[in-house]
XYZ file of C-alpha atoms in Angstrom:
489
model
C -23.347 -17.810 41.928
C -23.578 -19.567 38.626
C -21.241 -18.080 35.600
C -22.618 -20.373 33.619
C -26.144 -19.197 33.736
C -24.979 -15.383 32.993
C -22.211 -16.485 29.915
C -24.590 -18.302 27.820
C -26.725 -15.773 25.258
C -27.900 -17.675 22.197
C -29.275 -20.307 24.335
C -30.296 -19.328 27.606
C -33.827 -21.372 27.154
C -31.906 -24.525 25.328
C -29.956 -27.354 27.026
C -26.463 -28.068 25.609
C -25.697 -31.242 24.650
C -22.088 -32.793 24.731
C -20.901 -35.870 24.001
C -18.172 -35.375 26.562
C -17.464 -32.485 29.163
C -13.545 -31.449 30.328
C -13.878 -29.453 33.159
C -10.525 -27.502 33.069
C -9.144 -26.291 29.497
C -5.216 -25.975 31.028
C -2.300 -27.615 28.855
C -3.603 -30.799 30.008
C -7.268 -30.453 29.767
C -6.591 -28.799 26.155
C -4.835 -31.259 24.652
C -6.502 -34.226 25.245
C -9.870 -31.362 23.513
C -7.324 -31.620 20.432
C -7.589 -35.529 20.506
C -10.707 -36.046 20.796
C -11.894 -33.938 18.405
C -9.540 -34.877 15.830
C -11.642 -38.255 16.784
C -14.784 -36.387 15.626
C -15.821 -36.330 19.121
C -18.346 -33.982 20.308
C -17.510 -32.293 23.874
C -17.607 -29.281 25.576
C -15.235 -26.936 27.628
C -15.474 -25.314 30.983
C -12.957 -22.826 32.545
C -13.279 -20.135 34.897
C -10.742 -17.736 32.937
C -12.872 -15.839 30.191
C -10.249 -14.596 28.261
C -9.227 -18.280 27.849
C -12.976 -19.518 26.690
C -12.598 -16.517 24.161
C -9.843 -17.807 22.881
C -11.597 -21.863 22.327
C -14.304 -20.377 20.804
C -12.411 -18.375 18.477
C -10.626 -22.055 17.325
C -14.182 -23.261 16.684
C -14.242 -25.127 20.750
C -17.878 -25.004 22.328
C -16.794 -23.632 25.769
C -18.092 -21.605 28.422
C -17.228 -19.620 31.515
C -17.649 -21.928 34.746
C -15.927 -23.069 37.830
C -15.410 -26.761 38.768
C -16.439 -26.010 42.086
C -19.564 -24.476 41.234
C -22.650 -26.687 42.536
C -24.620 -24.979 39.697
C -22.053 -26.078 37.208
C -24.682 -28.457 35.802
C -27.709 -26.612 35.431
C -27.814 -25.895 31.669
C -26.537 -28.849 30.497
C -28.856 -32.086 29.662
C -26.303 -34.760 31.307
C -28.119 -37.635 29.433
C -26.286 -37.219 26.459
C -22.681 -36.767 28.600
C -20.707 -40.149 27.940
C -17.818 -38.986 29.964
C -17.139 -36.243 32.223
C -13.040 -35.074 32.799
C -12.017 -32.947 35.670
C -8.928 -31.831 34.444
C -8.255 -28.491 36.501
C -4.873 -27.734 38.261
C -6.744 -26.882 41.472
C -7.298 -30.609 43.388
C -9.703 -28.854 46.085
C -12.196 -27.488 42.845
C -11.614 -31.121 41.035
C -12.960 -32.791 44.330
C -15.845 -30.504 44.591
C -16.776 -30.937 40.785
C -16.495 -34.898 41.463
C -18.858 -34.509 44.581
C -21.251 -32.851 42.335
C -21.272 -34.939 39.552
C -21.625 -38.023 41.756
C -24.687 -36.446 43.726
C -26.281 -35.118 40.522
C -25.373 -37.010 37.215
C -25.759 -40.480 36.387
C -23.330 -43.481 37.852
C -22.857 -44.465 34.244
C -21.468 -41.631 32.981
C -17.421 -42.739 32.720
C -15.465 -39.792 35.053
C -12.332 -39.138 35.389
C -10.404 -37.112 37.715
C -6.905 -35.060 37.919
C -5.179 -35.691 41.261
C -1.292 -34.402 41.678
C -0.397 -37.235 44.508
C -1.633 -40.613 45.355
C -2.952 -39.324 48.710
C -5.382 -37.654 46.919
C -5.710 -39.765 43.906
C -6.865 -42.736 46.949
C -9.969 -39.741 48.465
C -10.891 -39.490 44.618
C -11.556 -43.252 43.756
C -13.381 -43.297 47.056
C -15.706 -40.503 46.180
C -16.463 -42.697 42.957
C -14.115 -41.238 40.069
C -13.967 -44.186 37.312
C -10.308 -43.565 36.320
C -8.019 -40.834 38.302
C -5.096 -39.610 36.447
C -1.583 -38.133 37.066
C -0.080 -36.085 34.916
C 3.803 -36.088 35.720
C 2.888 -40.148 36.105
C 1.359 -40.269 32.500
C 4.254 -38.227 31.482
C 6.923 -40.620 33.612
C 5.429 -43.628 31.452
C 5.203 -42.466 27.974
C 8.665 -41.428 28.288
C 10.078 -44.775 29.848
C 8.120 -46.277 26.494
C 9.859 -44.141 24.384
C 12.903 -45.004 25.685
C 12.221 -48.568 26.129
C 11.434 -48.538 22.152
C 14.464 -46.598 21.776
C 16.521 -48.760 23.589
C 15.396 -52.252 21.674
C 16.108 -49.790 18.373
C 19.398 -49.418 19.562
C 19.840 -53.028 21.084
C 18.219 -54.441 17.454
C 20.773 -52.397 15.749
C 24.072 -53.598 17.462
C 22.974 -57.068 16.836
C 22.453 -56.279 13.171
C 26.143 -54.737 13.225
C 27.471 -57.873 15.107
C 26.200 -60.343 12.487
C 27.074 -58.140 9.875
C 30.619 -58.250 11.220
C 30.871 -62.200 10.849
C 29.399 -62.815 7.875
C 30.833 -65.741 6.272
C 32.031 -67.123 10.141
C 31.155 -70.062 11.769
C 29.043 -69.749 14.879
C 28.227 -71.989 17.595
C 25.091 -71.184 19.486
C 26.027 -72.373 23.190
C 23.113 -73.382 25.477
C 23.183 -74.527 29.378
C 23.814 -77.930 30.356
C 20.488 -80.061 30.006
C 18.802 -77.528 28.215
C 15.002 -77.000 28.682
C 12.552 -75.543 26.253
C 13.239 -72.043 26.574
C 16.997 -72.064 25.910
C 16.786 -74.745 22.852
C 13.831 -72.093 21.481
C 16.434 -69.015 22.250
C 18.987 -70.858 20.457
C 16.852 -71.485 17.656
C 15.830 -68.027 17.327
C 19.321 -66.791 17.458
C 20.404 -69.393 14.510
C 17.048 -67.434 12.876
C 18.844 -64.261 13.012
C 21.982 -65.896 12.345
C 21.051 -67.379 8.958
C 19.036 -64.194 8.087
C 22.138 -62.442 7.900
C 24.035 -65.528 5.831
C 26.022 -66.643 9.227
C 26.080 -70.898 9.439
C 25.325 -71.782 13.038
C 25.035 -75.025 14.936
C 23.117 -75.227 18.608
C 25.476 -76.784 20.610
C 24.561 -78.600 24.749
C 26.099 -80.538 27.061
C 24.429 -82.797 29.352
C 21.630 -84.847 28.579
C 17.995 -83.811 26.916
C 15.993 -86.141 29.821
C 12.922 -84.554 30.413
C 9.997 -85.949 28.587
C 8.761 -82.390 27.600
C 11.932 -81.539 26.458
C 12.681 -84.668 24.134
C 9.325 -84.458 22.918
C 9.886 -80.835 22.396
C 12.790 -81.473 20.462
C 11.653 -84.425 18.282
C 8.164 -83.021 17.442
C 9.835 -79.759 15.721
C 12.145 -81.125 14.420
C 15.211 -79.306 15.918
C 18.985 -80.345 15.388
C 21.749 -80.257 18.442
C 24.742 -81.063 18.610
C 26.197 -82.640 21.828
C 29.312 -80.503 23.401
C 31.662 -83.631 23.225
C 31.042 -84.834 19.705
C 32.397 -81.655 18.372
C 35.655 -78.885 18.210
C 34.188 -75.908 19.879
C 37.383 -73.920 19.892
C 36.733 -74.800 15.669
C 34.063 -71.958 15.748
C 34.950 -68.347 14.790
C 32.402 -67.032 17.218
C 30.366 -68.311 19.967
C 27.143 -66.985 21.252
C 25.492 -67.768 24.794
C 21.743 -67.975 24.751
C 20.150 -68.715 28.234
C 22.797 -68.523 30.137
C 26.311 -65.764 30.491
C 29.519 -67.621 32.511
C 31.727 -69.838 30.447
C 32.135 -72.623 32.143
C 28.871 -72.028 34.983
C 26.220 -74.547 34.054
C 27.484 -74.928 30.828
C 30.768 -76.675 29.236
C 32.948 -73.721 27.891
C 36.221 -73.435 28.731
C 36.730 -70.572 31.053
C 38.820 -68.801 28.996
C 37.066 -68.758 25.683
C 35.800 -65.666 24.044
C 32.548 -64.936 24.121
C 30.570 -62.969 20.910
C 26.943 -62.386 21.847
C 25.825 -63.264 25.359
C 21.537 -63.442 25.673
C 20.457 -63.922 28.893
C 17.076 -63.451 31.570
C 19.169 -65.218 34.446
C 19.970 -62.490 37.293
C 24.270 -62.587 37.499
C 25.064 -61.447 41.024
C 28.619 -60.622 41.429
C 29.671 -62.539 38.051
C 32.160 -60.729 36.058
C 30.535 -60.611 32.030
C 32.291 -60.501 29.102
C 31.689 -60.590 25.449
C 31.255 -58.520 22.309
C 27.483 -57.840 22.377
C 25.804 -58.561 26.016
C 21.750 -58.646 26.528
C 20.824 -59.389 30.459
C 17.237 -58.865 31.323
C 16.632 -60.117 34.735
C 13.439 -58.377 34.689
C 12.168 -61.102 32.185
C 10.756 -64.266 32.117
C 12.171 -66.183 29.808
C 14.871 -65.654 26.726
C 13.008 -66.508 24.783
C 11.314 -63.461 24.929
C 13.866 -61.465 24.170
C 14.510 -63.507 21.551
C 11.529 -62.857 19.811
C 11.563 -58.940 20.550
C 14.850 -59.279 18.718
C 12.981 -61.185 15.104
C 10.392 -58.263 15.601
C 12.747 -55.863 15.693
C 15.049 -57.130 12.710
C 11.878 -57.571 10.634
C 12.928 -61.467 10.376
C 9.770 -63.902 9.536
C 8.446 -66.438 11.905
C 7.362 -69.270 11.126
C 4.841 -71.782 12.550
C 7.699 -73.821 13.837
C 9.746 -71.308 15.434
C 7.030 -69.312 16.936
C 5.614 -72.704 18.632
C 8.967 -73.422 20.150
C 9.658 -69.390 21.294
C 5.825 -69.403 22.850
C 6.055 -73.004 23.945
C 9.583 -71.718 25.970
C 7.825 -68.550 27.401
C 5.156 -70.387 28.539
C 7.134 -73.398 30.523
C 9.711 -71.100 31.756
C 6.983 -68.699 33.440
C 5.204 -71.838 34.564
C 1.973 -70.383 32.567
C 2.789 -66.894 33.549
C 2.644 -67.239 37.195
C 6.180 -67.382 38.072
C 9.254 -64.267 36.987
C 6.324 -62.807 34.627
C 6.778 -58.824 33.235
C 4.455 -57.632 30.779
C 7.011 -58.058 27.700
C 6.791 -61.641 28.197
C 2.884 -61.166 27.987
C 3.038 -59.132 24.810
C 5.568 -61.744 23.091
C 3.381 -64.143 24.043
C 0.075 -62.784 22.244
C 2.815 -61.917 19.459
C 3.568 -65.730 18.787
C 0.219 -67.112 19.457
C -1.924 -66.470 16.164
C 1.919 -67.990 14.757
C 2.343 -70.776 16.561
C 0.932 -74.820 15.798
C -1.482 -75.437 18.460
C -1.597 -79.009 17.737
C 1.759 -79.331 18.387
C 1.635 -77.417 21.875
C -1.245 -79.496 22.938
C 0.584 -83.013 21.745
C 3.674 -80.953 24.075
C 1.228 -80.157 27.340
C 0.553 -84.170 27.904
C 4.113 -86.217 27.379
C 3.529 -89.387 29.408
C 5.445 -89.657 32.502
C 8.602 -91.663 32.642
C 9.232 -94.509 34.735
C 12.327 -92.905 36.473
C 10.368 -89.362 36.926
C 7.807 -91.574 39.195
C 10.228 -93.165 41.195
C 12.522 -89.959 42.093
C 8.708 -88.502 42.952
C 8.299 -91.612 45.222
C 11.962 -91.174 46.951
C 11.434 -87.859 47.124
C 7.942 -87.656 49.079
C 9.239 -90.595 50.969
C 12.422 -88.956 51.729
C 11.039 -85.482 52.651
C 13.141 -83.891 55.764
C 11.023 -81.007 57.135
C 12.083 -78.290 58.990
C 9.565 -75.482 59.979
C 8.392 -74.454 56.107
C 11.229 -75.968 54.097
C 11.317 -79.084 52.936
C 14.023 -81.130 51.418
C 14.333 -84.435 50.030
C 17.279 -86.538 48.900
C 16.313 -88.949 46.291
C 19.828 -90.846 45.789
C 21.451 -92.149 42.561
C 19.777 -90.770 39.554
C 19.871 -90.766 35.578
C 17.563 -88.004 34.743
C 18.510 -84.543 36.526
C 15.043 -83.375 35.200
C 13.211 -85.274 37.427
C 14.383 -83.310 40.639
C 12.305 -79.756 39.181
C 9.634 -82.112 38.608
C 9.774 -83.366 41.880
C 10.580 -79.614 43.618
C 7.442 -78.607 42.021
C 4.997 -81.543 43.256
C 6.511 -80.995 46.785
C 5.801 -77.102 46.947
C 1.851 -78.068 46.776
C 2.226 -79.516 50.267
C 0.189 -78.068 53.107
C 2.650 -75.595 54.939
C 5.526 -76.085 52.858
C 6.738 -72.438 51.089
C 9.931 -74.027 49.999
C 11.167 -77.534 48.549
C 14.609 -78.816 48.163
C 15.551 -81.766 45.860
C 18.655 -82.914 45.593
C 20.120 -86.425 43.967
C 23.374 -87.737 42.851
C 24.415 -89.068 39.412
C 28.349 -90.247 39.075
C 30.433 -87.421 39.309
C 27.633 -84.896 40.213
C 25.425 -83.502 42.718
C 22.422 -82.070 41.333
C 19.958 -79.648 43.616
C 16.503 -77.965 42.568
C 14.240 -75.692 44.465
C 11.338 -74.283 44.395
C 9.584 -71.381 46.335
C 6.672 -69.469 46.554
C 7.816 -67.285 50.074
C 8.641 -63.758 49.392
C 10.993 -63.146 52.082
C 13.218 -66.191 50.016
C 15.110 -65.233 46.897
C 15.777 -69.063 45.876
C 18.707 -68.182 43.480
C 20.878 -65.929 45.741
C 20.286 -68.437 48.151
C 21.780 -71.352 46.079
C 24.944 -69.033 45.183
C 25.983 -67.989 49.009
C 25.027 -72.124 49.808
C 26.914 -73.886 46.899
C 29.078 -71.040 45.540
C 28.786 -68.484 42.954
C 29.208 -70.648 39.907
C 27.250 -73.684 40.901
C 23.948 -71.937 42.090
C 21.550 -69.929 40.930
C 18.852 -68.606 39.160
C 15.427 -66.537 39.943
C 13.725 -65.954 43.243
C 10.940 -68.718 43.253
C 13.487 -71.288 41.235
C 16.816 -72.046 40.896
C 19.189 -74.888 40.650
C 22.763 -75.797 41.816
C 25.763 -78.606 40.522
C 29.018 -79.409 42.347
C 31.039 -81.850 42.089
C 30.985 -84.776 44.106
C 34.841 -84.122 44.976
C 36.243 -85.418 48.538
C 32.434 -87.340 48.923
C 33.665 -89.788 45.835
C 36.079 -91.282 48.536
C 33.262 -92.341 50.699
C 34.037 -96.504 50.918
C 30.307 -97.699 49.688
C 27.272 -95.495 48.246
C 25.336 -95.528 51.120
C 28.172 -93.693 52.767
C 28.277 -91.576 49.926
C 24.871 -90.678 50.165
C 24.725 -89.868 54.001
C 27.687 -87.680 53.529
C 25.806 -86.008 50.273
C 22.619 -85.308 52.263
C 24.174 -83.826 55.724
C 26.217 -81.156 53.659
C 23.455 -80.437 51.134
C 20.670 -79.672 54.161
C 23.845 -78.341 56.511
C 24.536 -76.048 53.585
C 21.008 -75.135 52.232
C 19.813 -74.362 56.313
C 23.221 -72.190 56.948
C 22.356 -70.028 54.218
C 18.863 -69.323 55.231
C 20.029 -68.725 58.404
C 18.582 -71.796 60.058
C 20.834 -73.605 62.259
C 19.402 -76.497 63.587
C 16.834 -78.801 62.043
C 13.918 -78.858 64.096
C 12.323 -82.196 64.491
């Protein structure tokens, strides 16, 4: 039986003519009628309850009396003109039918879309050809979870705001790791934005050495001012802020003891106790400096060319070009800061010759290699540059069967280890905490890093010794806490 055929008076003979067709005028099905035609869409509404289609018409809807599950649903309506067809009834058994019917007898370019309570269901719909196949508690579930995530970078933006405001006139030093890369010098310099925005003086303050060819040419090209750790007071400062990293004293030179104002960090912390006035930890993220620039949206604080070029420049090396630790906020900073940013600059940054040194720890390190079953690891000796081993990690990875690479070298007082991985039963990070300890590993599942002192191995009688002893801990170590106990020749 058709209801259609028997509700329609005025135009029995005539075909209607919508623009789009909901199939189901419920509290879902009539609110999304509301937007569209507030969009000065035309469209049409079909439910089987007639006291309901009274009531549309009455608000000016063009509905009619129908079932979804009625093959004959169609008959009176010319489904050329239909750019989009929405099954929107509670009843998933009726919505099926409907989608059966519109499949069979309507064009494959009309756009359709489909209400499905469960993914079961929601998996049978896309495979009888629905375009798009909605949820509604799942729609629901993620506007909310915006809302709040809005709400909570409100809030977050706002006790910030009250921080700064509560220094004014203060000195701050803006502490980074040790050898900082791009994305904590551009997290720095976005927090001595913010800083200066709200009259605070701030100085960027490292420890270590700025090695890397990217990095010094990052540095040099815009321009950016650091201060080294040992050529200044830092218990001098009223207040000091963390940016890329959130232990005093854990890959970075603070005293342990030191209080901490503002701690801004992507690093996962494990067990690490954290303590300071204002604390932002967002494991979930790529880089800082993405956070970082969420903040200068936020605060309404101008970007320039320079700043955004350094903040995009960090996403982007930190994410490894948004294939590695990459959520969808690092994405939207990133299309934030591009139209900003000096693309001269980031191309003149993308091709830094290589150095000398970087070439020869990539020699000793291929040459080196030690591998057992899909990890490899490589001890390159005495080195200068720590930022050749990451180099050198990465290279590695690209070998045939290898899903993680180990590089480890020595410098005077110092052992230095990178990895890299790219096997998802390996979280790289808590793997470099339970084999080096909890405040010389770390970092995110595909890379991380270690440092520990060279301690009873600096009693070794020559540096070959030295080095033996090094490597047969380091591998020992690194295979224990994988849970392989032999290497396997």
């Amino acid at each position: 039986m058709s209801i259609v055929a028997k509700d329609i008076t005025a135009t029995d003979k005539a075909k209607i003519k919508p623009t789009y067709l909901i199939i189901g005028s419920g509290s879902f099905g009539f609110a999304l009628a509301k937007e569209l035609r507030e969009l000065g869409k035309d469209l049409i509404i079909v439910d089987k309850d007639k006291e309901k289609v009274e009531t549309l018409r009455e608000e000016a809807y063009e509905a009619i009396v129908g079932d979804a599950s009625d093959p004959n649903l169609l008959d009176n309506m010319n489904t050329k003109n239909l750019a989009g067809i929405l099954i929107l009834s509670s009843d998933v058994e009726a919505n099926k039918a409907a989608l059966a019917n519109i499949r069979t007898n309507v064009s494959k370019d009309v756009y359709c879309v489909a209400r499905s309570p469960d993914a079961i269901n929601m998996q049978e719909m896309e495979a009888m050809g629905a375009d798009l196949v909605v949820m509604p508690p799942k729609m629901v579930s993620k506007s909310l979870s915006r809302s709040l995530e809005r709400a909570e970078a409100l809030h977050r933006g706002n006790k910030l705001s009250q921080w700064f405001e509560s220094i004014k006139n203060k000195k701050l030093a803006i502490v980074t790791h040790n050898n900082p890369d791009p994305d904590a010098i551009a997290s720095a310099l976005a927090l001595q934005y913010i800083a200066e925005s709200f009259d605070v003086e701030s100085d960027i303050v490292y420890h270590g050495e700025i090695g890397h060819q990217e990095n010094k040419a990052f540095v040099n090209l815009l321009g950016i001012d650091l201060y080294r750790m040992g050529d200044i007071d830092i218990r001098s400062y009223d207040k000091i802020a963390m940016v890329d990293c959130s232990v005093p004293g854990a890959n970075n030179s603070l005293p342990h003891d030191i209080p901490i104002g503002v701690i801004i960090d992507h690093h996962p912390i494990g067990d690490s106790e954290i303590d300071a006035e204002f604390i932002d930890i967002r494991p979930n993220v790529g880089a800082s400096a993405t956070i970082l620039t969420k903040y200068l949206q936020e605060l309404n604080i101008d970007i320039d060319s320079n700043l955004a070029t350094a903040l995009l420049y960090g996403i982007r090396t930190d994410t490894l070009d948004f294939k590695r630790n990459t959520d969808s906020a690092d994405l939207s900073a990133a299309s934030y800061l591009y139209p900003l940013s000096d693309h001269d600059v980031l191309e003149q940054l993308e091709r830094p010759s290589m150095s000398i040194e970087t070439l020869d720890v990539l020699g000793e390190a291929i040459n080196n290699r030690q591998v057992i079953g899909s990890y490899l690891l490589s001890n390159v000796g005495s080195i200068r540059d720590r930022d050749t081993l990451p180099q050198a990690a990465d290279y590695l990875l690209n070998l045939e069967g290898i899903s993680t690479s180990i590089v480890f070298g020595v410098t005077e007082e110092q052992i230095f280890i990178s990895g890299r991985s790219n096997d998802i039963r390996v979280n790289l990070g808590d793997v470099m905490k339970r084999a080096f300890g909890e405040d010389a590993g770390g970092g995110h599942a595909t890379a991380a890093a270690a440092q520990i002192s060279l301690g009873v191995f600096s009693a070794a009688k020559d540096r070959q010794t030295l080095l033996r002893l090094v490597n047969e801990a380091v591998v020992k170590r690194f295979l224990s806490a994988v849970g392989v106990e032999e290497a396997v020749e």
